[in-house]
Tab-separated table of C-alpha atoms and ligand atoms in Angstrom:
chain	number	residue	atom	x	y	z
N	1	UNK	CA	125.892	91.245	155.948
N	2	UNK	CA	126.506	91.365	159.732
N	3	UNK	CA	127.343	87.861	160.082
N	4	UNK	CA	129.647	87.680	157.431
N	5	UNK	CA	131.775	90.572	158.594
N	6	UNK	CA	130.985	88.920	162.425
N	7	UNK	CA	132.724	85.713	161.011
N	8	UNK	CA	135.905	87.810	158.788
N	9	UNK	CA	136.695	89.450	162.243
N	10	UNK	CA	136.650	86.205	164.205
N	11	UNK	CA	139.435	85.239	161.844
N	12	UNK	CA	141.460	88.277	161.556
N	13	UNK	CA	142.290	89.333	165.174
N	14	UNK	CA	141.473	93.228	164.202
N	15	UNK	CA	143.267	93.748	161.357
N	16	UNK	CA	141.837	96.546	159.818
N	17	UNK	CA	142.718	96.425	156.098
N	18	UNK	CA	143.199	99.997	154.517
N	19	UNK	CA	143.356	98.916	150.740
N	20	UNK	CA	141.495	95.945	149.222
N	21	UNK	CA	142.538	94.287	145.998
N	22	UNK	CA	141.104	91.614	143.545
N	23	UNK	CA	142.947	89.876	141.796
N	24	UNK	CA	142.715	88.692	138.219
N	25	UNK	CA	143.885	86.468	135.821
N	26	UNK	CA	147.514	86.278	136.311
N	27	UNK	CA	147.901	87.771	139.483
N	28	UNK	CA	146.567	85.515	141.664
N	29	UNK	CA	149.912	84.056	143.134
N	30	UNK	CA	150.699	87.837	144.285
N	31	UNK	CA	148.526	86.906	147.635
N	32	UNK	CA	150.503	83.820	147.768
N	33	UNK	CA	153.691	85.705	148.021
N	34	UNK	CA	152.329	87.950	150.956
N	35	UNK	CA	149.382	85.992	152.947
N	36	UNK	CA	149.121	86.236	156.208
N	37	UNK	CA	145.637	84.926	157.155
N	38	UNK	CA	143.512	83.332	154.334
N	39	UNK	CA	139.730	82.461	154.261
N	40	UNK	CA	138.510	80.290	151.578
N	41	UNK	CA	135.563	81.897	150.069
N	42	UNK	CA	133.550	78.410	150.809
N	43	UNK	CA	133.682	79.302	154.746
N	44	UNK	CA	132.634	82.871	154.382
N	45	UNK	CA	128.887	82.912	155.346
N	46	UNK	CA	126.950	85.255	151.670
N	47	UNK	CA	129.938	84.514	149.794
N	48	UNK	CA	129.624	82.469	146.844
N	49	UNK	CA	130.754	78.853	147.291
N	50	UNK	CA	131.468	77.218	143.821
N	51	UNK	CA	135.018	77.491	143.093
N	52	UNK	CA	136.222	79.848	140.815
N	53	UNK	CA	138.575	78.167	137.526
N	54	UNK	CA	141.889	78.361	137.839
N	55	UNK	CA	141.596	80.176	141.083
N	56	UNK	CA	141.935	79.530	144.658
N	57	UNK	CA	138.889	81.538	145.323
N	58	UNK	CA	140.247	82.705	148.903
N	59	UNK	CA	140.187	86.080	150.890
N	60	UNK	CA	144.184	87.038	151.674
N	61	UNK	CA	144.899	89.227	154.366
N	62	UNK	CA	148.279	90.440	154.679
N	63	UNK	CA	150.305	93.752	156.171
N	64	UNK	CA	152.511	95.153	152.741
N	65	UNK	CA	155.054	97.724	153.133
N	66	UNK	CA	153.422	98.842	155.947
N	67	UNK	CA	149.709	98.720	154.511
N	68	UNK	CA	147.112	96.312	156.032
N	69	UNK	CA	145.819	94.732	152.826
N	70	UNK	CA	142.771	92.503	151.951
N	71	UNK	CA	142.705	90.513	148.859
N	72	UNK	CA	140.540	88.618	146.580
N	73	UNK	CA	142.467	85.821	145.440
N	74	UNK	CA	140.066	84.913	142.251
N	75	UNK	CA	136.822	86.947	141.397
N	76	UNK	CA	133.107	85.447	140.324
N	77	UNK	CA	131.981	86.639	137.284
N	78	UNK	CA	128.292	87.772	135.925
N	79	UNK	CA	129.521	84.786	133.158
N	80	UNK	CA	129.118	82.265	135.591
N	81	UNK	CA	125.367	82.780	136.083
N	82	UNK	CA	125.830	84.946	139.317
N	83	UNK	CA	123.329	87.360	140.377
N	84	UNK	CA	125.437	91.345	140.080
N	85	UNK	CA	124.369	91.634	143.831
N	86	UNK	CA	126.155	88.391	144.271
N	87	UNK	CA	129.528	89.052	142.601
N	88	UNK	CA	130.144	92.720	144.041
N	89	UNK	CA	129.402	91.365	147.909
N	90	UNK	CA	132.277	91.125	148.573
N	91	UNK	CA	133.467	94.636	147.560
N	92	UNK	CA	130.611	95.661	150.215
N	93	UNK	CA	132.106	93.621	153.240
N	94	UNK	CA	135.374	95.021	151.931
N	95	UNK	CA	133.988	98.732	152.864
N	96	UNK	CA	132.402	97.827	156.076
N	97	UNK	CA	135.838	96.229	157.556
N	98	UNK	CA	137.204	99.592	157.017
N	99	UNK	CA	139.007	99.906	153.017
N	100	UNK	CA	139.427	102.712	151.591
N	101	UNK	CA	141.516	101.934	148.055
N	102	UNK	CA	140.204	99.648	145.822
N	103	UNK	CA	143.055	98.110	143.258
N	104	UNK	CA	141.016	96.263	140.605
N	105	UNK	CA	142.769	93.663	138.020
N	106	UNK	CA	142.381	92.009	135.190
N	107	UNK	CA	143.141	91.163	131.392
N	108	UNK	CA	141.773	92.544	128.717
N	109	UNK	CA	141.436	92.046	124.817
N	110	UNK	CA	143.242	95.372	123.065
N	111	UNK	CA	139.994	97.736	121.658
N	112	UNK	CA	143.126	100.071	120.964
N	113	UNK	CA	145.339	98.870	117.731
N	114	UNK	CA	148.703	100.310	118.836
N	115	UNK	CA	148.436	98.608	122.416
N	116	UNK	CA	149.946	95.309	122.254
N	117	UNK	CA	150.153	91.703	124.312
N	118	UNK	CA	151.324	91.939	127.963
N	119	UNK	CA	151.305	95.926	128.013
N	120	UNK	CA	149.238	97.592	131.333
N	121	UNK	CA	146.694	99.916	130.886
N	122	UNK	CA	145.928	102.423	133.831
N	123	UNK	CA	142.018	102.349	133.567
N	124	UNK	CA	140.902	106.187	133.212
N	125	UNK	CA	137.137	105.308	132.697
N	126	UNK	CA	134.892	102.532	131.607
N	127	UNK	CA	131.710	102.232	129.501
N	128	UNK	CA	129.691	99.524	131.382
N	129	UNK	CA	128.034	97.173	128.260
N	130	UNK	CA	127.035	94.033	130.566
N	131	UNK	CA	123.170	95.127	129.710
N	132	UNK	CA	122.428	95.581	133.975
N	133	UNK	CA	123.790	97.568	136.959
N	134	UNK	CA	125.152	96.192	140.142
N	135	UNK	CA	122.764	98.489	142.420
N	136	UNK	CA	119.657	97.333	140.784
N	137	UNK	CA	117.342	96.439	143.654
N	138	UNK	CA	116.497	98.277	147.304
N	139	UNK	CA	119.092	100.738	148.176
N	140	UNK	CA	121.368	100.156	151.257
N	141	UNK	CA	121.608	103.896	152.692
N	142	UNK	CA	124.421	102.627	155.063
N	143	UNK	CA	126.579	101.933	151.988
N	144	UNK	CA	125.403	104.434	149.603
N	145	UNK	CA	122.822	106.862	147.965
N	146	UNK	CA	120.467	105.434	145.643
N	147	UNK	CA	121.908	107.584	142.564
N	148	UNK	CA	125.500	107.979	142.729
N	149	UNK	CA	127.916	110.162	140.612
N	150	UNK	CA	130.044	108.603	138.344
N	151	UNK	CA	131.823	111.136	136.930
N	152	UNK	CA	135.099	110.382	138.314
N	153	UNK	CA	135.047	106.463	139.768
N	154	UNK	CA	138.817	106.597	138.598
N	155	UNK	CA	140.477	109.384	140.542
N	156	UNK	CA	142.406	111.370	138.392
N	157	UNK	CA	145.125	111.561	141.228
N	158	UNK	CA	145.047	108.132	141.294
N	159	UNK	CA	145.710	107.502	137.462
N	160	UNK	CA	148.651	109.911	137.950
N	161	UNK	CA	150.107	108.087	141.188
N	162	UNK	CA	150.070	104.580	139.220
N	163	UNK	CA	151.212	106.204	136.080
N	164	UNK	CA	154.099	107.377	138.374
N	165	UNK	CA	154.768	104.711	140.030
N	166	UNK	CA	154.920	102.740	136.071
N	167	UNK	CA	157.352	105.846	135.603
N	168	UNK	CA	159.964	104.718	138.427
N	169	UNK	CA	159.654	100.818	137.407
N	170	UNK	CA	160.441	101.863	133.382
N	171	UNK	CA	157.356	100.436	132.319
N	172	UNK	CA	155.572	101.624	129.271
N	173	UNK	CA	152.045	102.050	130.031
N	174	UNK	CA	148.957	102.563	128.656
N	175	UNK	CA	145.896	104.351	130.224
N	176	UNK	CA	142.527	103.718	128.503
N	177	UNK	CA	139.231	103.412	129.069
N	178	UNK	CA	137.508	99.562	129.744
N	179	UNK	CA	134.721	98.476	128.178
N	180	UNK	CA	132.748	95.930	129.906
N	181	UNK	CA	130.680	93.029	128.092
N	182	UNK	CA	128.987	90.158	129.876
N	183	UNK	CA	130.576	87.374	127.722
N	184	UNK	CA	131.426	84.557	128.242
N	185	UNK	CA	131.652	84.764	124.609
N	186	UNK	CA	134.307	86.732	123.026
N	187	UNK	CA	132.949	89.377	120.719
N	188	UNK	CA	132.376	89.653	117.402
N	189	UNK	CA	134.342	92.163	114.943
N	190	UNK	CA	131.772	94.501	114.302
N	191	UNK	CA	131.096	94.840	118.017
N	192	UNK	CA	135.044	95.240	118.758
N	193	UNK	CA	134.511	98.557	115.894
N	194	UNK	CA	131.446	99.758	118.007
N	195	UNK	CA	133.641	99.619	121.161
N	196	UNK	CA	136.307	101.531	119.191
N	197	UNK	CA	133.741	103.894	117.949
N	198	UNK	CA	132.421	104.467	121.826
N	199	UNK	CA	135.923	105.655	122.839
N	200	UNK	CA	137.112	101.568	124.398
N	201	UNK	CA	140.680	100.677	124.476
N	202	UNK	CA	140.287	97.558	126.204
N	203	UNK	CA	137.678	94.687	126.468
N	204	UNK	CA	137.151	92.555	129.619
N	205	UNK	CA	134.271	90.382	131.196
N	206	UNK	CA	134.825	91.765	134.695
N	207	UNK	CA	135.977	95.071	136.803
N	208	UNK	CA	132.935	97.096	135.983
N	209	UNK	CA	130.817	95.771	138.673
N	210	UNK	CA	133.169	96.123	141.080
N	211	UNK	CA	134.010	99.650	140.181
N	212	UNK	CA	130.395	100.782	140.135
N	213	UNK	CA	129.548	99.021	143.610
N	214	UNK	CA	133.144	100.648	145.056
N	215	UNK	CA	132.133	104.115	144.027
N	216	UNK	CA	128.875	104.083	145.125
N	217	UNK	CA	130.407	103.136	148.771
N	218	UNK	CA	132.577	106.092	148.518
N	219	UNK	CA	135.742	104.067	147.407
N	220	UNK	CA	138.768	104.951	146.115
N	221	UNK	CA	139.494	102.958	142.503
N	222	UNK	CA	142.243	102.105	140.917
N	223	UNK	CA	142.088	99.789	137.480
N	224	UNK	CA	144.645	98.354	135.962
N	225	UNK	CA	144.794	95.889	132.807
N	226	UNK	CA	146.727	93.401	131.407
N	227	UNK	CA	145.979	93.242	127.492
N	228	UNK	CA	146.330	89.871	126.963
N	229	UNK	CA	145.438	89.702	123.086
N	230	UNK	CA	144.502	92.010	120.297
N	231	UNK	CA	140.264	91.814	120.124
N	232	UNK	CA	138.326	90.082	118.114
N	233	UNK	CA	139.277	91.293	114.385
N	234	UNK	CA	142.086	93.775	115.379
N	235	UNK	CA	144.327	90.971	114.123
N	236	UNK	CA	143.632	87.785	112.082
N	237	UNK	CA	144.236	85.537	115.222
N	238	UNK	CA	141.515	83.684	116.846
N	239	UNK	CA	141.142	84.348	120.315
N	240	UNK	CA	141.343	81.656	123.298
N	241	UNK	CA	141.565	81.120	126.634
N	242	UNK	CA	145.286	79.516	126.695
N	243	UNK	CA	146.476	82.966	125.021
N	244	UNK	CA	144.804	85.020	127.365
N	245	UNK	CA	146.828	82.459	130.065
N	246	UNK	CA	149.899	82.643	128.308
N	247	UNK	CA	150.259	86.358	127.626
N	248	UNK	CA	149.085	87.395	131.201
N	249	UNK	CA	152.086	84.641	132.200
N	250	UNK	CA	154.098	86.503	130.605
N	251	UNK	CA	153.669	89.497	132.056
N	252	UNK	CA	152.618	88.673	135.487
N	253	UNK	CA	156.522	90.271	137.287
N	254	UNK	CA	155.792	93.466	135.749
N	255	UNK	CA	151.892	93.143	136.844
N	256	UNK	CA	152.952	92.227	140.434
N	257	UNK	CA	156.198	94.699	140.750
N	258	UNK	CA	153.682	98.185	139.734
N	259	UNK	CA	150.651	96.870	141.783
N	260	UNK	CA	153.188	96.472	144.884
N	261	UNK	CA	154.957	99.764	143.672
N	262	UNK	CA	151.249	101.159	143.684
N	263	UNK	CA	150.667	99.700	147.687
N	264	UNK	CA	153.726	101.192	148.435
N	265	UNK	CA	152.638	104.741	146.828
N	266	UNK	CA	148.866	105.051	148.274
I	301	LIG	N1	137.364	90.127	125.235
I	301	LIG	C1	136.703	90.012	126.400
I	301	LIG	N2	137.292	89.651	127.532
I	301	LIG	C2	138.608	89.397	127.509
I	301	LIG	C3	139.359	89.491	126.322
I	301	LIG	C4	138.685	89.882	125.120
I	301	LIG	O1	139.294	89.991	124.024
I	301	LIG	N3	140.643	89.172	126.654
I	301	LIG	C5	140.650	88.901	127.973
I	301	LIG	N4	139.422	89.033	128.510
């Protein structure tokens, strides 16, 4: 860990980011529009090297409104055949160079039948279904204790400061809980009604780690969604990649212009 963060601050001439963000599918080009130093992931001694899909897979520093920001541009996932330890590293170098906010992305598949394609969701909880936990292995007492609390990862302030900030920019949100499955298949119906039946508005492959390895670090966590299709057997469409493209697409200005009314807010 202590030469990766030796090599970050080589590159970064002391910035000392305050918030980090990662950024999923659709929002990557946000750290295009406000980059001021970037370090492909391949370069970053621990960090993963392949290349993430449709990604630039690149860590985005940049100063926001006034807040020093660091940004994943493109996440790993536990899909990919990535060790947990290896896909919530980064979230661990993001503590130790000093961040203190966590603003997690992604899309989702709609749990919930009256949420629909391109609405945001304000996460308020998640039920983590991946079948393994990020902190499996030796505990790290410098980051964390070995059995954290979880019974608030998603600030409640927090939820109300986004929901706010959704408020001022007229957009109709949602706020649900995220329910985490490994994939990289989609799921099934019946497992889409268990989900339901749990309390899940929203379905992802992703954000869960993150939010359990950002917690246990003392983090601040925000989550936000971007339902990019009904799940599997909420409607009679079948679900694919290109839709979950599409619809985020579609919705990527009003994705960008609450996570930047969100920076500005913190
Ligand atoms: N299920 C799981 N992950 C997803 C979905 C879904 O329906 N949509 C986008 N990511």
């Amino acid at each position: 860990m202590e030469n990766t963060i030796e090599f970050i601050k080589s590159k970064i001439n002391g910035f000392v980011p305050e918030v980090g963000m990662i950024l999923g599918s659709g929002l990557g080009e946000f750290a295009d529009e406000y980059c001021d130093i970037a370090i492909p992931y391949s370069e970053i001694p621990g960090f993963i090297k392949s290349n993430v899909a449709g990604h630039k897979g690149r860590l985005v520093f940049s100063e926001i409104d006034g807040k020093k920001v660091v940004m994943m541009q493109g996440r790993n996932h536990y899909y990919e055949g990535h060790s947990m330890s290896e896909i919530t590293y980064p979230v661990k170098i993001m503590k130790k160079l000093g961040v203190k906010t966590l603003i997690l992305t992604n899309a989702a598949g709609a749990v919930n039948e009256s949420f629909r394609p391109a609405d945001l969701m304000i996460i308020t909880d998640h039920i983590n279904f991946m079948g393994t936990n990020p902190l499996i292995g030796p505990n790290d007492d410098s980051l964390g204790e070995r059995f954290p609390d979880m019974s608030e990862i998603y600030k409640k302030d927090l939820v109300k400061l986004a929901e706010k900030c959704a408020e001022r920019l007229y957009i109709d949100i949602q706020k649900g809980v995220y329910f985490a499955s490994s994939g990289p298949s989609y799921e099934t119906p019946a497992e889409i009604n268990m989900a339901r039946i749990m309390g899940a508005d929203a379905v992802g492959m992703s954000t869960v780690p993150e939010a359990i390895v950002a917690n246990y670090c003392g983090m601040n966590v925000i989550g936000i969604s971007c339902i990019s299709n009904a799940a599997s057997g909420v409607s009679d469409v079948k679900l694919s990649h290109s839709e979950v493209i599409e619809t985020t697409d579609k919705a990527k200005n009003r994705f960008k212009s609450l996570v930047l009314e969100i920076l500005k807010a913190l």
